[in-house]
Amino acid sequence: MSPSESPGQRLRAADLDNPLYYLENMETVVNWVRHHHGDLLTAEERGRLDGFGRLSVSARALLTRMVMRTGELFRAGKLRYPELPEPESVGLAELLSTGWVKSVEWVTIDELFRLFTLAELRPALADRLTDLGHSPAMPKGRMKALLADHLDEIDLADWLPEQGNDLVRLGHMALFDRIRLMFFGNLRQSWSDFVLVELGYQQYEEVPFTPESRAFQRREDVDCYLTMHHCREWLDEGRAAEDVWLQVPAATENSWLTSRRDRLLLELGRQAERQGNRELALAALTQSGHREARLKQLRLLERMKRFEEAWTIADQWQTGELSDAEVQGLARILKRLARKVGEPMPTMAQAPAPDEFLITVPFTGAPVELAVQQHLWQDHQPVFYVENTLINALFGLLCWDVIFAPVPGAFFHPFHVGPADLTREDFVPRRRELLDTALANLEGDGYRRMIVDTYQRKQGLANPFVNWHVVTGDLLELALDCMPARHLQALFRRLLNNLKEHRSGFPDLIRFMPHEKDPGQRYEMIEVKGPGDRLQDHQRRWLAFFAQQGIAARVCYVRWQDASESVLDPSL
C-alpha cells in the first residue's frame, strides 16, 4: 500500500516477489498508525510522517533499510542496496537535505570500533598508540580498551581524514520506535518481524479495530509504556534496582498498561533481591499484581525470617482462586511456616496414584507415541495422537468469538494469530462475562452445532488454540460423539484458570470407544512414557484433575520388544 492509498483500506502484506516489499510493508505500518493513532502523535510527528510519504522511492527504501538495521550510525559507503531505483548516494543526499539523517563529525570509541575494521584502524591509530608506548600490532579489543582510558570522543576529520565525510546518523528513531510500539503493541518485536517477512502465507481473523479497542487512549499511555520499556532495558543492563525504582511510572487506570507494570515490578523485585536490597525487593513484589509475584513475596518473607507476616498473607491467600501450581507452591510454604509460627500443620490433599499399564512393542524407529497408537488401534476403538491439540481446539472453536473480541489492547493490527494478552493475568477477568456466556452453551444441546459450524466457517484462519493440520473434521465429530459436555465444561474451566500453564500437559493419545453404553466412558486419555521417561509435574496435575472429574486417563509405559519376545498387551 502506498502513502496515497486510503488508510482505511484492509491492510495486506507485500508480495516477496516485489524487490521493494520491505518498503511496501513499512508504508503499511506508517499508514496504519497515521490513520488509527494520529491523535496520539504531535503535529510535528504527523508532519514528519507526511514528509516520509513525499520522499522519492529510493530515499524511502533506503531510510527503511537504515531503520531496520541495528544502531543509528552508518558508513555511507557501506550502504549497498542494488534493488533501489537510483544509486544509494542519490537517496542519501535526499535524506540529508530533508533532515532524516545527519552528517557525523565526532564518534565515541565504541562507535569507532564497531564501524571500522582492524585493518582500517591500525594505520589510522598507529601514531597515537606509539605515543602511548604501545605497538599498533595488537588485537582490536585490546586496542579499544587502551584508547578508552584516554579518550571519550574522536574527531573523524583528525583521526580518519579519509572517512571524515562518510558517516551519517539516522534521526527520528524515537518516532519510529513510537510507531513500532503502536503497531505491534510492544517493543520486543523488531521491524524485521513485519517488514522482512511474508505474512500472506496464513489467513487471519478480521477483528474490528475501533478507537475504543485501542490499548493506548492517550499519548501519556504511550509515554508510560516507553518509560517502562527503558526501565526494563536498564534492569537487563544490570543497573542498580533502586535507581530503576525511581523511574517506574505510577499506577495507571489503563488495565493493559497495569499488567505490564506488574511484570516490570516482578522483574525489579528479582533484581533488587539479587543485588541484596531485600526491602526494595519486597516493596516491588508487594505492589506487583503478577501472579508469580505472590509466591515470590512469601518466599522472600521467609528468607527475611518474617514468619508471622508471611503466615498471615499465605493464610488469607489460600481462600482465593489459584492455579494448580500456586496451590502446590502455597501448600509447601504453609507447611514450612506452620512450624515457625506454632500453627497446626495444614492438611495436604494427596493426589491419587495414576492408573498405569505396561506394553511391549517392536522398535521401528518411529516416535514412541506413534508406536503405541498403532499398537492400540482397533477399528471399533480408534486411537489418535493429539497431545495438546484436541482439547485446545474444542475450546478455541467454542470460544472463537470471545478469543477475537476487540478488547482494548488485544489487537493492534490485522496480522495477529491471537490476542496479544492471551497469557496475561487479566485475559480472563476482562472477558469473564463473554466466557461465561460461551461456556453456558455446554449446558444445552446446541454447543455441538456451534463448534462444527465454527470449524467449517473458520477453516484455515489462524487461531492460537486450533491446529488445523491435526484436528480434522472426522476427529472433531468423533470427539463430540464421545466426550460429554460436562467433561468439556470442566476441562475448559481448568484451561481458563491459567491459560499459560494449562494449555500443555495433556496426554499424548486419546482412545475413543463410541459403542460404550455409558456416555462418560466412551473415551480415555493415555499418556505415553518410553523407556527412561517419567511424568512431569504439569502432567501429574492434569492426571489428578482427570481423576477428580471422573475422566478416564492412564499412563502407558513402553518397553521395546526383543527379537525373541512375543508382544503382550495387558490392557486389551
PDB file of C-alpha atoms in Angstrom, residues 2-253:
ATOM      1  CA  SER A   2       1.446   3.349  -0.983  1.00  0.00           C
ATOM      2  CA  PRO A   3       1.022   6.541   1.015  1.00  0.00           C
ATOM      3  CA  SER A   4      -1.544   7.815  -1.478  1.00  0.00           C
ATOM      4  CA  GLU A   5      -4.000   4.976  -0.860  1.00  0.00           C
ATOM      5  CA  SER A   6      -6.865   5.259   1.563  1.00  0.00           C
ATOM      6  CA  PRO A   7      -5.637   4.481   5.076  1.00  0.00           C
ATOM      7  CA  GLY A   8      -8.942   2.820   5.881  1.00  0.00           C
ATOM      8  CA  GLN A   9      -8.441   0.049   3.343  1.00  0.00           C
ATOM      9  CA  ARG A  10      -7.882  -3.508   4.542  1.00  0.00           C
ATOM     10  CA  LEU A  11      -4.166  -3.986   5.133  1.00  0.00           C
ATOM     11  CA  ARG A  12      -2.280  -6.527   3.109  1.00  0.00           C
ATOM     12  CA  ALA A  13       1.255  -7.811   3.305  1.00  0.00           C
ATOM     13  CA  ALA A  14       3.597  -7.160   0.402  1.00  0.00           C
ATOM     14  CA  ASP A  15       4.443  -9.819  -2.146  1.00  0.00           C
ATOM     15  CA  LEU A  16       8.009 -11.007  -1.665  1.00  0.00           C
ATOM     16  CA  ASP A  17       8.435 -11.028  -5.433  1.00  0.00           C
ATOM     17  CA  ASN A  18       8.487  -7.246  -5.209  1.00  0.00           C
ATOM     18  CA  PRO A  19      12.165  -6.304  -4.621  1.00  0.00           C
ATOM     19  CA  LEU A  20      10.966  -3.346  -2.536  1.00  0.00           C
ATOM     20  CA  TYR A  21       8.495  -5.424  -0.491  1.00  0.00           C
ATOM     21  CA  TYR A  22      10.052  -4.158   2.725  1.00  0.00           C
ATOM     22  CA  LEU A  23       9.212  -0.576   1.749  1.00  0.00           C
ATOM     23  CA  GLU A  24       5.639  -1.542   0.991  1.00  0.00           C
ATOM     24  CA  ASN A  25       5.345  -3.167   4.412  1.00  0.00           C
ATOM     25  CA  MET A  26       6.882  -0.138   6.129  1.00  0.00           C
ATOM     26  CA  GLU A  27       4.384   2.125   4.371  1.00  0.00           C
ATOM     27  CA  THR A  28       1.606  -0.166   5.585  1.00  0.00           C
ATOM     28  CA  VAL A  29       2.802   0.302   9.182  1.00  0.00           C
ATOM     29  CA  VAL A  30       3.155   4.071   8.849  1.00  0.00           C
ATOM     30  CA  ASN A  31      -0.268   4.477   7.231  1.00  0.00           C
ATOM     31  CA  TRP A  32      -1.919   2.235   9.816  1.00  0.00           C
ATOM     32  CA  VAL A  33      -0.513   4.226  12.730  1.00  0.00           C
ATOM     33  CA  ARG A  34      -1.166   7.548  10.998  1.00  0.00           C
ATOM     34  CA  HIS A  35      -4.810   6.564  10.483  1.00  0.00           C
ATOM     35  CA  HIS A  36      -5.622   4.806  13.774  1.00  0.00           C
ATOM     36  CA  HIS A  37      -3.314   6.612  16.205  1.00  0.00           C
ATOM     37  CA  GLY A  38      -2.904  10.022  14.617  1.00  0.00           C
ATOM     38  CA  ASP A  39      -4.446  11.734  17.643  1.00  0.00           C
ATOM     39  CA  LEU A  40      -1.620  10.312  19.798  1.00  0.00           C
ATOM     40  CA  LEU A  41       1.042  11.982  17.647  1.00  0.00           C
ATOM     41  CA  THR A  42       2.149  15.591  17.849  1.00  0.00           C
ATOM     42  CA  ALA A  43       1.655  17.942  14.918  1.00  0.00           C
ATOM     43  CA  GLU A  44       5.404  17.777  14.305  1.00  0.00           C
ATOM     44  CA  GLU A  45       5.345  13.957  14.229  1.00  0.00           C
ATOM     45  CA  ARG A  46       2.382  13.887  11.858  1.00  0.00           C
ATOM     46  CA  GLY A  47       4.155  16.337   9.608  1.00  0.00           C
ATOM     47  CA  ARG A  48       7.301  14.226   9.658  1.00  0.00           C
ATOM     48  CA  LEU A  49       5.327  11.138   8.633  1.00  0.00           C
ATOM     49  CA  ASP A  50       3.641  13.095   5.853  1.00  0.00           C
ATOM     50  CA  GLY A  51       7.130  14.057   4.740  1.00  0.00           C
ATOM     51  CA  PHE A  52       8.114  10.393   4.643  1.00  0.00           C
ATOM     52  CA  GLY A  53       5.413   9.835   2.037  1.00  0.00           C
ATOM     53  CA  ARG A  54       6.761  12.692  -0.111  1.00  0.00           C
ATOM     54  CA  LEU A  55      10.262  11.247  -0.341  1.00  0.00           C
ATOM     55  CA  SER A  56      11.323   9.550  -3.553  1.00  0.00           C
ATOM     56  CA  VAL A  57      11.042   5.772  -3.721  1.00  0.00           C
ATOM     57  CA  SER A  58      14.816   5.394  -3.413  1.00  0.00           C
ATOM     58  CA  ALA A  59      15.004   7.663  -0.367  1.00  0.00           C
ATOM     59  CA  ARG A  60      12.067   5.928   1.370  1.00  0.00           C
ATOM     60  CA  ALA A  61      13.519   2.495   0.689  1.00  0.00           C
ATOM     61  CA  LEU A  62      16.994   3.500   1.890  1.00  0.00           C
ATOM     62  CA  LEU A  63      15.559   5.072   5.036  1.00  0.00           C
ATOM     63  CA  THR A  64      13.555   1.906   5.719  1.00  0.00           C
ATOM     64  CA  ARG A  65      16.685  -0.228   5.369  1.00  0.00           C
ATOM     65  CA  MET A  66      18.532   2.001   7.843  1.00  0.00           C
ATOM     66  CA  VAL A  67      15.668   1.948  10.363  1.00  0.00           C
ATOM     67  CA  MET A  68      15.638  -1.856  10.236  1.00  0.00           C
ATOM     68  CA  ARG A  69      19.337  -2.180  10.942  1.00  0.00           C
ATOM     69  CA  THR A  70      20.980  -2.152  14.367  1.00  0.00           C
ATOM     70  CA  GLY A  71      22.130   1.214  15.660  1.00  0.00           C
ATOM     71  CA  GLU A  72      21.735   4.702  14.285  1.00  0.00           C
ATOM     72  CA  LEU A  73      25.227   5.296  12.879  1.00  0.00           C
ATOM     73  CA  PHE A  74      26.200   4.168   9.368  1.00  0.00           C
ATOM     74  CA  ARG A  75      29.033   4.392   6.905  1.00  0.00           C
ATOM     75  CA  ALA A  76      27.576   5.842   3.733  1.00  0.00           C
ATOM     76  CA  GLY A  77      29.940   3.854   1.543  1.00  0.00           C
ATOM     77  CA  LYS A  78      28.705   0.605   3.092  1.00  0.00           C
ATOM     78  CA  LEU A  79      25.039   1.243   2.253  1.00  0.00           C
ATOM     79  CA  ARG A  80      24.611  -1.023  -0.746  1.00  0.00           C
ATOM     80  CA  TYR A  81      21.131  -1.983  -1.887  1.00  0.00           C
ATOM     81  CA  PRO A  82      21.080  -2.869  -5.582  1.00  0.00           C
ATOM     82  CA  GLU A  83      17.275  -3.086  -5.696  1.00  0.00           C
ATOM     83  CA  LEU A  84      16.953   0.716  -5.332  1.00  0.00           C
ATOM     84  CA  PRO A  85      15.809   2.526  -8.490  1.00  0.00           C
ATOM     85  CA  GLU A  86      18.628   5.073  -8.083  1.00  0.00           C
ATOM     86  CA  PRO A  87      22.159   4.898  -6.629  1.00  0.00           C
ATOM     87  CA  GLU A  88      22.354   4.927  -2.831  1.00  0.00           C
ATOM     88  CA  SER A  89      24.170   8.264  -2.939  1.00  0.00           C
ATOM     89  CA  VAL A  90      21.133   9.915  -4.556  1.00  0.00           C
ATOM     90  CA  GLY A  91      18.731   8.654  -1.891  1.00  0.00           C
ATOM     91  CA  LEU A  92      21.186   9.531   0.874  1.00  0.00           C
ATOM     92  CA  ALA A  93      21.561  13.091  -0.412  1.00  0.00           C
ATOM     93  CA  GLU A  94      17.787  13.495  -0.290  1.00  0.00           C
ATOM     94  CA  LEU A  95      17.636  12.139   3.266  1.00  0.00           C
ATOM     95  CA  LEU A  96      20.393  14.554   4.308  1.00  0.00           C
ATOM     96  CA  SER A  97      18.620  17.512   2.748  1.00  0.00           C
ATOM     97  CA  THR A  98      15.310  16.664   4.411  1.00  0.00           C
ATOM     98  CA  GLY A  99      16.772  16.031   7.866  1.00  0.00           C
ATOM     99  CA  TRP A 100      16.130  12.281   8.092  1.00  0.00           C
ATOM    100  CA  VAL A 101      19.863  11.687   8.502  1.00  0.00           C
ATOM    101  CA  LYS A 102      22.718  13.960   9.523  1.00  0.00           C
ATOM    102  CA  SER A 103      26.424  14.013   8.852  1.00  0.00           C
ATOM    103  CA  VAL A 104      28.644  12.933  11.750  1.00  0.00           C
ATOM    104  CA  GLU A 105      31.945  14.543  12.758  1.00  0.00           C
ATOM    105  CA  TRP A 106      32.503  13.088  16.229  1.00  0.00           C
ATOM    106  CA  VAL A 107      32.076   9.490  17.386  1.00  0.00           C
ATOM    107  CA  THR A 108      32.642   7.592  20.599  1.00  0.00           C
ATOM    108  CA  ILE A 109      35.306   4.925  20.987  1.00  0.00           C
ATOM    109  CA  ASP A 110      32.586   2.258  20.974  1.00  0.00           C
ATOM    110  CA  GLU A 111      31.129   3.607  17.733  1.00  0.00           C
ATOM    111  CA  LEU A 112      34.547   3.881  16.105  1.00  0.00           C
ATOM    112  CA  PHE A 113      35.461   0.287  16.811  1.00  0.00           C
ATOM    113  CA  ARG A 114      32.042  -1.010  15.812  1.00  0.00           C
ATOM    114  CA  LEU A 115      32.105   0.702  12.433  1.00  0.00           C
ATOM    115  CA  PHE A 116      35.689   0.203  11.303  1.00  0.00           C
ATOM    116  CA  THR A 117      37.786  -2.899  10.808  1.00  0.00           C
ATOM    117  CA  LEU A 118      41.109  -3.626  12.459  1.00  0.00           C
ATOM    118  CA  ALA A 119      42.850  -3.238   9.096  1.00  0.00           C
ATOM    119  CA  GLU A 120      41.444   0.295   8.815  1.00  0.00           C
ATOM    120  CA  LEU A 121      42.130   1.256  12.433  1.00  0.00           C
ATOM    121  CA  ARG A 122      45.735   0.132  12.764  1.00  0.00           C
ATOM    122  CA  PRO A 123      47.310   2.625  10.323  1.00  0.00           C
ATOM    123  CA  ALA A 124      44.946   5.402  11.474  1.00  0.00           C
ATOM    124  CA  LEU A 125      45.771   4.895  15.162  1.00  0.00           C
ATOM    125  CA  ALA A 126      49.423   3.860  14.835  1.00  0.00           C
ATOM    126  CA  ASP A 127      50.878   7.220  15.889  1.00  0.00           C
ATOM    127  CA  ARG A 128      48.588   7.543  18.913  1.00  0.00           C
ATOM    128  CA  LEU A 129      49.382   4.048  20.075  1.00  0.00           C
ATOM    129  CA  THR A 130      53.107   4.599  19.606  1.00  0.00           C
ATOM    130  CA  ASP A 131      52.921   7.836  21.632  1.00  0.00           C
ATOM    131  CA  LEU A 132      51.301   5.809  24.397  1.00  0.00           C
ATOM    132  CA  GLY A 133      54.181   3.359  24.277  1.00  0.00           C
ATOM    133  CA  HIS A 134      52.352   0.533  22.525  1.00  0.00           C
ATOM    134  CA  SER A 135      52.731  -1.233  19.214  1.00  0.00           C
ATOM    135  CA  PRO A 136      49.785  -0.988  16.765  1.00  0.00           C
ATOM    136  CA  ALA A 137      50.090  -4.761  16.241  1.00  0.00           C
ATOM    137  CA  MET A 138      47.586  -5.652  18.917  1.00  0.00           C
ATOM    138  CA  PRO A 139      44.084  -7.199  18.870  1.00  0.00           C
ATOM    139  CA  LYS A 140      41.119  -4.925  18.276  1.00  0.00           C
ATOM    140  CA  GLY A 141      39.657  -5.436  21.741  1.00  0.00           C
ATOM    141  CA  ARG A 142      42.940  -4.596  23.444  1.00  0.00           C
ATOM    142  CA  MET A 143      43.347  -1.509  21.279  1.00  0.00           C
ATOM    143  CA  LYS A 144      39.853  -0.313  22.136  1.00  0.00           C
ATOM    144  CA  ALA A 145      40.353  -0.845  25.878  1.00  0.00           C
ATOM    145  CA  LEU A 146      43.648   1.058  25.790  1.00  0.00           C
ATOM    146  CA  LEU A 147      42.261   4.080  23.959  1.00  0.00           C
ATOM    147  CA  ALA A 148      39.062   4.120  26.044  1.00  0.00           C
ATOM    148  CA  ASP A 149      41.183   5.017  29.072  1.00  0.00           C
ATOM    149  CA  HIS A 150      42.419   8.171  27.324  1.00  0.00           C
ATOM    150  CA  LEU A 151      39.600   9.339  25.028  1.00  0.00           C
ATOM    151  CA  ASP A 152      35.830   9.819  25.140  1.00  0.00           C
ATOM    152  CA  GLU A 153      35.144  11.069  21.628  1.00  0.00           C
ATOM    153  CA  ILE A 154      37.103  11.194  18.391  1.00  0.00           C
ATOM    154  CA  ASP A 155      37.143  13.825  15.647  1.00  0.00           C
ATOM    155  CA  LEU A 156      36.890  11.813  12.452  1.00  0.00           C
ATOM    156  CA  ALA A 157      38.460  14.523  10.303  1.00  0.00           C
ATOM    157  CA  ASP A 158      41.522  14.397  12.550  1.00  0.00           C
ATOM    158  CA  TRP A 159      41.756  10.670  13.184  1.00  0.00           C
ATOM    159  CA  LEU A 160      40.423   9.231   9.938  1.00  0.00           C
ATOM    160  CA  PRO A 161      40.504  12.038   7.381  1.00  0.00           C
ATOM    161  CA  GLU A 162      39.595   9.714   4.505  1.00  0.00           C
ATOM    162  CA  GLN A 163      36.433   8.705   6.320  1.00  0.00           C
ATOM    163  CA  GLY A 164      35.576  12.123   7.692  1.00  0.00           C
ATOM    164  CA  ASN A 165      32.580  12.687   5.426  1.00  0.00           C
ATOM    165  CA  ASP A 166      31.449   9.076   5.250  1.00  0.00           C
ATOM    166  CA  LEU A 167      29.487   8.744   8.491  1.00  0.00           C
ATOM    167  CA  VAL A 168      25.821   9.605   8.898  1.00  0.00           C
ATOM    168  CA  ARG A 169      23.477   9.286  11.841  1.00  0.00           C
ATOM    169  CA  LEU A 170      19.846   8.339  11.485  1.00  0.00           C
ATOM    170  CA  GLY A 171      17.496  10.867  13.025  1.00  0.00           C
ATOM    171  CA  HIS A 172      13.969  10.485  14.386  1.00  0.00           C
ATOM    172  CA  MET A 173      14.456   6.936  15.665  1.00  0.00           C
ATOM    173  CA  ALA A 174      12.303   7.868  18.669  1.00  0.00           C
ATOM    174  CA  LEU A 175       9.430   8.471  16.257  1.00  0.00           C
ATOM    175  CA  PHE A 176       9.990   5.126  14.546  1.00  0.00           C
ATOM    176  CA  ASP A 177      10.075   3.403  17.938  1.00  0.00           C
ATOM    177  CA  ARG A 178       6.805   5.088  18.862  1.00  0.00           C
ATOM    178  CA  ILE A 179       5.254   3.907  15.587  1.00  0.00           C
ATOM    179  CA  ARG A 180       6.588   0.398  16.118  1.00  0.00           C
ATOM    180  CA  LEU A 181       5.071   0.313  19.606  1.00  0.00           C
ATOM    181  CA  MET A 182       1.648   1.485  18.461  1.00  0.00           C
ATOM    182  CA  PHE A 183       1.613  -1.043  15.615  1.00  0.00           C
ATOM    183  CA  PHE A 184       2.965  -4.126  17.410  1.00  0.00           C
ATOM    184  CA  GLY A 185       1.806  -3.315  20.925  1.00  0.00           C
ATOM    185  CA  ASN A 186       5.328  -3.961  22.220  1.00  0.00           C
ATOM    186  CA  LEU A 187       8.954  -3.101  21.537  1.00  0.00           C
ATOM    187  CA  ARG A 188      10.076  -6.709  21.770  1.00  0.00           C
ATOM    188  CA  GLN A 189       9.301  -7.245  18.107  1.00  0.00           C
ATOM    189  CA  SER A 190      11.651  -5.654  15.627  1.00  0.00           C
ATOM    190  CA  TRP A 191      10.841  -4.079  12.299  1.00  0.00           C
ATOM    191  CA  SER A 192      12.068  -7.254  10.659  1.00  0.00           C
ATOM    192  CA  ASP A 193       9.233  -9.187  12.302  1.00  0.00           C
ATOM    193  CA  PHE A 194       6.891  -7.409   9.932  1.00  0.00           C
ATOM    194  CA  VAL A 195       8.851  -5.621   7.261  1.00  0.00           C
ATOM    195  CA  LEU A 196      11.022  -8.563   6.208  1.00  0.00           C
ATOM    196  CA  VAL A 197       8.515 -11.416   6.379  1.00  0.00           C
ATOM    197  CA  GLU A 198       5.724 -12.615   4.167  1.00  0.00           C
ATOM    198  CA  LEU A 199       2.537 -12.505   6.194  1.00  0.00           C
ATOM    199  CA  GLY A 200       0.273 -13.733   3.441  1.00  0.00           C
ATOM    200  CA  TYR A 201       1.107 -17.385   3.985  1.00  0.00           C
ATOM    201  CA  GLN A 202      -1.689 -17.666   6.547  1.00  0.00           C
ATOM    202  CA  GLN A 203      -5.102 -16.112   6.912  1.00  0.00           C
ATOM    203  CA  TYR A 204      -6.082 -14.001   9.884  1.00  0.00           C
ATOM    204  CA  GLU A 205      -9.388 -13.412  11.590  1.00  0.00           C
ATOM    205  CA  GLU A 206     -10.757  -9.942  10.882  1.00  0.00           C
ATOM    206  CA  VAL A 207     -11.136  -8.097  14.168  1.00  0.00           C
ATOM    207  CA  PRO A 208     -12.830  -4.690  14.181  1.00  0.00           C
ATOM    208  CA  PHE A 209     -10.341  -2.016  15.203  1.00  0.00           C
ATOM    209  CA  THR A 210     -12.114   0.913  16.827  1.00  0.00           C
ATOM    210  CA  PRO A 211     -10.912   3.841  18.935  1.00  0.00           C
ATOM    211  CA  GLU A 212     -12.440   2.124  21.966  1.00  0.00           C
ATOM    212  CA  SER A 213     -10.448  -1.089  21.373  1.00  0.00           C
ATOM    213  CA  ARG A 214      -7.083   0.648  21.355  1.00  0.00           C
ATOM    214  CA  ALA A 215      -4.633  -0.110  24.143  1.00  0.00           C
ATOM    215  CA  PHE A 216      -3.400   3.482  24.019  1.00  0.00           C
ATOM    216  CA  GLN A 217      -6.136   6.021  24.589  1.00  0.00           C
ATOM    217  CA  ARG A 218      -3.851   8.963  25.351  1.00  0.00           C
ATOM    218  CA  ARG A 219      -0.374   9.992  24.339  1.00  0.00           C
ATOM    219  CA  GLU A 220       0.552   9.648  28.000  1.00  0.00           C
ATOM    220  CA  ASP A 221      -0.221   5.930  27.718  1.00  0.00           C
ATOM    221  CA  VAL A 222       2.417   5.561  25.008  1.00  0.00           C
ATOM    222  CA  ASP A 223       4.867   7.582  27.086  1.00  0.00           C
ATOM    223  CA  CYS A 224       4.174   5.334  30.076  1.00  0.00           C
ATOM    224  CA  TYR A 225       4.935   2.210  28.067  1.00  0.00           C
ATOM    225  CA  LEU A 226       8.138   3.718  26.663  1.00  0.00           C
ATOM    226  CA  THR A 227       9.271   4.612  30.180  1.00  0.00           C
ATOM    227  CA  MET A 228       8.594   1.070  31.384  1.00  0.00           C
ATOM    228  CA  HIS A 229      10.491  -0.297  28.387  1.00  0.00           C
ATOM    229  CA  HIS A 230      13.505   1.818  29.291  1.00  0.00           C
ATOM    230  CA  CYS A 231      13.250   0.613  32.897  1.00  0.00           C
ATOM    231  CA  ARG A 232      13.342  -2.986  31.697  1.00  0.00           C
ATOM    232  CA  GLU A 233      16.352  -2.233  29.496  1.00  0.00           C
ATOM    233  CA  TRP A 234      18.159  -0.729  32.484  1.00  0.00           C
ATOM    234  CA  LEU A 235      17.423  -3.843  34.535  1.00  0.00           C
ATOM    235  CA  ASP A 236      18.763  -6.010  31.722  1.00  0.00           C
ATOM    236  CA  GLU A 237      21.913  -3.874  31.717  1.00  0.00           C
ATOM    237  CA  GLY A 238      22.373  -4.573  35.426  1.00  0.00           C
ATOM    238  CA  ARG A 239      21.737  -1.094  36.769  1.00  0.00           C
ATOM    239  CA  ALA A 240      21.024  -0.635  40.455  1.00  0.00           C
ATOM    240  CA  ALA A 241      17.439  -1.626  41.197  1.00  0.00           C
ATOM    241  CA  GLU A 242      16.932   1.400  43.454  1.00  0.00           C
ATOM    242  CA  ASP A 243      17.766   3.731  40.547  1.00  0.00           C
ATOM    243  CA  VAL A 244      15.289   1.984  38.269  1.00  0.00           C
ATOM    244  CA  TRP A 245      12.659   2.004  41.032  1.00  0.00           C
ATOM    245  CA  LEU A 246      12.663   5.804  40.968  1.00  0.00           C
ATOM    246  CA  GLN A 247      11.756   5.778  37.262  1.00  0.00           C
ATOM    247  CA  VAL A 248       8.883   3.279  37.413  1.00  0.00           C
ATOM    248  CA  PRO A 249       5.679   5.084  36.377  1.00  0.00           C
ATOM    249  CA  ALA A 250       2.876   5.431  38.884  1.00  0.00           C
ATOM    250  CA  ALA A 251      -0.070   3.037  38.764  1.00  0.00           C
ATOM    251  CA  THR A 252      -2.484   3.753  35.938  1.00  0.00           C
ATOM    252  CA  GLU A 253      -6.182   3.141  35.310  1.00  0.00           C
TER     253      GLU A 253
END
